[in-house]
């Protein structure tokens, strides 16, 4: 079965509780928003909640985010392996601001009873050129982190 990438997005208003001591978005909070959006994208793509986050690659904070800013987190599925899924995530300032952070998030489809990776049986359609470039980047990170 070929999965459909719903390109899940979410928006958040940056509040005082989200800040670091420099009064910008705390990296852990920004990352939490990114992982949540990626999880929802994979859940929609595979049509199952039986997934776990394996890790993040290439996380970069490129622009500060301040209290009161509104951010948008966007997802794109860039890889579908046997049991793994890769998602490219951006965190951008709204309404039309720059990309403030980006990364790849990897997930694994699991058997809920055993917690072990199992095939998901979903394939990814041929990506458009920009996502094909992101797919190559993702696969390069996977190769670097292979055991």
PDB file of C-alpha atoms in Angstrom:
ATOM      1  CA  UNK A   1       0.000   0.000   0.000  1.00  0.00           C
ATOM      2  CA  UNK A   2       1.252   3.477  -0.840  1.00  0.00           C
ATOM      3  CA  UNK A   3       0.871   5.891   2.060  1.00  0.00           C
ATOM      4  CA  UNK A   4      -0.450   9.411   1.719  1.00  0.00           C
ATOM      5  CA  UNK A   5       1.616  12.174   3.306  1.00  0.00           C
ATOM      6  CA  UNK A   6      -0.915  14.515   4.920  1.00  0.00           C
ATOM      7  CA  UNK A   7       1.783  17.172   5.538  1.00  0.00           C
ATOM      8  CA  UNK A   8       0.623  17.719   9.104  1.00  0.00           C
ATOM      9  CA  UNK A   9       1.146  21.231  10.507  1.00  0.00           C
ATOM     10  CA  UNK A  10       0.578  22.742  13.916  1.00  0.00           C
ATOM     11  CA  UNK A  11       0.803  26.255  15.336  1.00  0.00           C
ATOM     12  CA  UNK A  12       1.854  27.439  18.778  1.00  0.00           C
ATOM     13  CA  UNK A  13       2.072  30.789  20.511  1.00  0.00           C
ATOM     14  CA  UNK A  14       5.356  31.083  22.413  1.00  0.00           C
ATOM     15  CA  UNK A  15       4.621  31.805  26.071  1.00  0.00           C
ATOM     16  CA  UNK A  16       6.821  32.719  29.051  1.00  0.00           C
ATOM     17  CA  UNK A  17       6.893  29.072  30.187  1.00  0.00           C
ATOM     18  CA  UNK A  18       8.470  28.117  26.800  1.00  0.00           C
ATOM     19  CA  UNK A  19      11.548  30.340  27.204  1.00  0.00           C
ATOM     20  CA  UNK A  20      15.163  29.711  28.156  1.00  0.00           C
ATOM     21  CA  UNK A  21      17.240  32.120  30.323  1.00  0.00           C
ATOM     22  CA  UNK A  22      17.971  34.175  27.167  1.00  0.00           C
ATOM     23  CA  UNK A  23      14.231  34.851  26.658  1.00  0.00           C
ATOM     24  CA  UNK A  24      14.099  32.818  23.453  1.00  0.00           C
ATOM     25  CA  UNK A  25      12.316  29.532  22.782  1.00  0.00           C
ATOM     26  CA  UNK A  26      13.860  26.764  24.895  1.00  0.00           C
ATOM     27  CA  UNK A  27      15.369  24.173  22.570  1.00  0.00           C
ATOM     28  CA  UNK A  28      13.663  21.328  24.436  1.00  0.00           C
ATOM     29  CA  UNK A  29      10.239  22.916  23.979  1.00  0.00           C
ATOM     30  CA  UNK A  30      10.823  23.596  20.283  1.00  0.00           C
ATOM     31  CA  UNK A  31      12.005  20.029  19.821  1.00  0.00           C
ATOM     32  CA  UNK A  32       8.931  18.728  21.646  1.00  0.00           C
ATOM     33  CA  UNK A  33       6.681  20.599  19.202  1.00  0.00           C
ATOM     34  CA  UNK A  34       8.653  19.172  16.280  1.00  0.00           C
ATOM     35  CA  UNK A  35       8.521  15.566  17.532  1.00  0.00           C
ATOM     36  CA  UNK A  36       4.790  15.847  18.221  1.00  0.00           C
ATOM     37  CA  UNK A  37       4.094  17.094  14.684  1.00  0.00           C
ATOM     38  CA  UNK A  38       6.291  14.343  13.225  1.00  0.00           C
ATOM     39  CA  UNK A  39       4.501  11.706  15.317  1.00  0.00           C
ATOM     40  CA  UNK A  40       1.117  12.898  14.048  1.00  0.00           C
ATOM     41  CA  UNK A  41       2.402  12.808  10.460  1.00  0.00           C
ATOM     42  CA  UNK A  42       3.656   9.224  10.811  1.00  0.00           C
ATOM     43  CA  UNK A  43       0.504   8.137  12.631  1.00  0.00           C
ATOM     44  CA  UNK A  44      -1.561   9.516   9.744  1.00  0.00           C
ATOM     45  CA  UNK A  45       0.760   8.010   7.105  1.00  0.00           C
ATOM     46  CA  UNK A  46       0.739   4.510   8.622  1.00  0.00           C
ATOM     47  CA  UNK A  47      -2.772   4.762  10.056  1.00  0.00           C
ATOM     48  CA  UNK A  48      -1.636   3.347  13.383  1.00  0.00           C
ATOM     49  CA  UNK A  49      -0.464   4.755  16.726  1.00  0.00           C
ATOM     50  CA  UNK A  50       1.976   1.846  17.195  1.00  0.00           C
ATOM     51  CA  UNK A  51       5.101   3.888  16.564  1.00  0.00           C
ATOM     52  CA  UNK A  52       7.974   5.125  18.691  1.00  0.00           C
ATOM     53  CA  UNK A  53      10.492   7.890  18.119  1.00  0.00           C
ATOM     54  CA  UNK A  54      13.949   6.534  17.332  1.00  0.00           C
ATOM     55  CA  UNK A  55      15.806   9.844  17.175  1.00  0.00           C
ATOM     56  CA  UNK A  56      16.481  13.242  15.672  1.00  0.00           C
ATOM     57  CA  UNK A  57      19.151  14.061  13.119  1.00  0.00           C
ATOM     58  CA  UNK A  58      20.486  17.359  11.884  1.00  0.00           C
ATOM     59  CA  UNK A  59      18.645  19.527  14.404  1.00  0.00           C
ATOM     60  CA  UNK A  60      19.577  23.144  13.792  1.00  0.00           C
ATOM     61  CA  UNK A  61      18.200  26.315  15.345  1.00  0.00           C
ATOM     62  CA  UNK A  62      18.610  28.981  12.684  1.00  0.00           C
ATOM     63  CA  UNK A  63      16.701  31.985  13.982  1.00  0.00           C
ATOM     64  CA  UNK A  64      15.643  33.097  17.484  1.00  0.00           C
ATOM     65  CA  UNK A  65      12.024  32.756  18.536  1.00  0.00           C
ATOM     66  CA  UNK A  66      10.747  35.183  21.188  1.00  0.00           C
ATOM     67  CA  UNK A  67       7.871  35.330  23.656  1.00  0.00           C
ATOM     68  CA  UNK A  68       4.683  36.259  21.834  1.00  0.00           C
ATOM     69  CA  UNK A  69       5.862  34.886  18.487  1.00  0.00           C
ATOM     70  CA  UNK A  70       3.589  32.420  16.750  1.00  0.00           C
ATOM     71  CA  UNK A  71       5.314  29.441  15.191  1.00  0.00           C
ATOM     72  CA  UNK A  72       4.217  26.841  12.677  1.00  0.00           C
ATOM     73  CA  UNK A  73       5.639  23.317  12.604  1.00  0.00           C
ATOM     74  CA  UNK A  74       5.396  21.514   9.241  1.00  0.00           C
ATOM     75  CA  UNK A  75       6.041  17.872   8.409  1.00  0.00           C
ATOM     76  CA  UNK A  76       6.949  15.985   5.255  1.00  0.00           C
ATOM     77  CA  UNK A  77       7.442  12.226   5.106  1.00  0.00           C
ATOM     78  CA  UNK A  78      10.754  11.670   3.287  1.00  0.00           C
ATOM     79  CA  UNK A  79      11.426   7.969   3.841  1.00  0.00           C
ATOM     80  CA  UNK A  80       9.510   4.738   4.323  1.00  0.00           C
ATOM     81  CA  UNK A  81      11.638   1.670   5.013  1.00  0.00           C
ATOM     82  CA  UNK A  82      10.586  -1.778   6.176  1.00  0.00           C
ATOM     83  CA  UNK A  83       9.693  -0.726   9.723  1.00  0.00           C
ATOM     84  CA  UNK A  84      11.054   2.823   9.849  1.00  0.00           C
ATOM     85  CA  UNK A  85       9.707   6.181   8.721  1.00  0.00           C
ATOM     86  CA  UNK A  86      11.647   9.435   8.316  1.00  0.00           C
ATOM     87  CA  UNK A  87      10.090  12.883   8.587  1.00  0.00           C
ATOM     88  CA  UNK A  88      11.541  16.285   7.699  1.00  0.00           C
ATOM     89  CA  UNK A  89      10.312  18.978  10.093  1.00  0.00           C
ATOM     90  CA  UNK A  90      10.549  22.760   9.970  1.00  0.00           C
ATOM     91  CA  UNK A  91       9.618  25.267  12.652  1.00  0.00           C
ATOM     92  CA  UNK A  92       8.853  28.684  11.137  1.00  0.00           C
ATOM     93  CA  UNK A  93       7.773  32.072  12.410  1.00  0.00           C
ATOM     94  CA  UNK A  94       4.297  33.185  11.386  1.00  0.00           C
ATOM     95  CA  UNK A  95       2.882  34.816   9.448  1.00  0.00           C
ATOM     96  CA  UNK A  96       5.633  34.624   6.798  1.00  0.00           C
ATOM     97  CA  UNK A  97       8.818  34.557   8.833  1.00  0.00           C
ATOM     98  CA  UNK A  98      11.962  32.521   8.337  1.00  0.00           C
ATOM     99  CA  UNK A  99      12.562  28.884   9.202  1.00  0.00           C
ATOM    100  CA  UNK A 100      13.748  29.036  12.799  1.00  0.00           C
ATOM    101  CA  UNK A 101      14.655  25.333  13.145  1.00  0.00           C
ATOM    102  CA  UNK A 102      14.685  22.123  11.140  1.00  0.00           C
ATOM    103  CA  UNK A 103      15.527  18.462  11.603  1.00  0.00           C
ATOM    104  CA  UNK A 104      14.751  14.902  10.624  1.00  0.00           C
ATOM    105  CA  UNK A 105      12.838  12.657  13.019  1.00  0.00           C
ATOM    106  CA  UNK A 106      12.928   8.866  12.714  1.00  0.00           C
ATOM    107  CA  UNK A 107      10.162   6.567  13.917  1.00  0.00           C
ATOM    108  CA  UNK A 108       9.790   2.799  14.072  1.00  0.00           C
ATOM    109  CA  UNK A 109       6.570   0.828  13.708  1.00  0.00           C
ATOM    110  CA  UNK A 110       6.329  -1.604  16.620  1.00  0.00           C
ATOM    111  CA  UNK A 111       4.366  -4.591  17.820  1.00  0.00           C
ATOM    112  CA  UNK A 112       2.595  -3.131  20.838  1.00  0.00           C
ATOM    113  CA  UNK A 113       2.812  -6.385  22.833  1.00  0.00           C
ATOM    114  CA  UNK A 114       6.565  -6.929  22.417  1.00  0.00           C
ATOM    115  CA  UNK A 115       7.853  -3.425  21.674  1.00  0.00           C
ATOM    116  CA  UNK A 116       9.859  -4.854  18.778  1.00  0.00           C
ATOM    117  CA  UNK A 117      10.096  -3.332  15.317  1.00  0.00           C
ATOM    118  CA  UNK A 118       7.767  -4.905  12.759  1.00  0.00           C
ATOM    119  CA  UNK A 119       7.168  -4.194   9.058  1.00  0.00           C
ATOM    120  CA  UNK A 120       4.487  -1.620   8.372  1.00  0.00           C
ATOM    121  CA  UNK A 121       3.827  -2.529   4.720  1.00  0.00           C
ATOM    122  CA  UNK A 122       3.482   1.082   3.541  1.00  0.00           C
ATOM    123  CA  UNK A 123       5.506   2.612   0.718  1.00  0.00           C
ATOM    124  CA  UNK A 124       6.195   6.228  -0.115  1.00  0.00           C
ATOM    125  CA  UNK A 125       5.272   7.619  -3.519  1.00  0.00           C
ATOM    126  CA  UNK A 126       8.036   9.200  -5.599  1.00  0.00           C
ATOM    127  CA  UNK A 127       8.791  12.491  -3.829  1.00  0.00           C
ATOM    128  CA  UNK A 128       8.866  15.860  -5.604  1.00  0.00           C
ATOM    129  CA  UNK A 129      12.390  17.265  -6.260  1.00  0.00           C
ATOM    130  CA  UNK A 130      12.712  19.251  -3.017  1.00  0.00           C
ATOM    131  CA  UNK A 131      11.650  16.275  -0.922  1.00  0.00           C
ATOM    132  CA  UNK A 132      13.898  13.965  -2.970  1.00  0.00           C
ATOM    133  CA  UNK A 133      16.793  16.208  -1.882  1.00  0.00           C
ATOM    134  CA  UNK A 134      15.627  15.963   1.744  1.00  0.00           C
ATOM    135  CA  UNK A 135      15.325  12.186   1.356  1.00  0.00           C
ATOM    136  CA  UNK A 136      18.995  11.996   0.286  1.00  0.00           C
ATOM    137  CA  UNK A 137      19.976  14.088   3.311  1.00  0.00           C
ATOM    138  CA  UNK A 138      17.947  11.823   5.591  1.00  0.00           C
ATOM    139  CA  UNK A 139      19.550   8.685   4.173  1.00  0.00           C
ATOM    140  CA  UNK A 140      23.007  10.251   4.645  1.00  0.00           C
ATOM    141  CA  UNK A 141      22.230  10.816   8.341  1.00  0.00           C
ATOM    142  CA  UNK A 142      20.948   7.245   8.659  1.00  0.00           C
ATOM    143  CA  UNK A 143      24.187   5.969   7.131  1.00  0.00           C
ATOM    144  CA  UNK A 144      26.288   8.021   9.567  1.00  0.00           C
ATOM    145  CA  UNK A 145      24.404   6.654  12.574  1.00  0.00           C
ATOM    146  CA  UNK A 146      24.301   3.025  11.452  1.00  0.00           C
ATOM    147  CA  UNK A 147      25.774   0.727  14.083  1.00  0.00           C
TER     148      UNK A 147
END
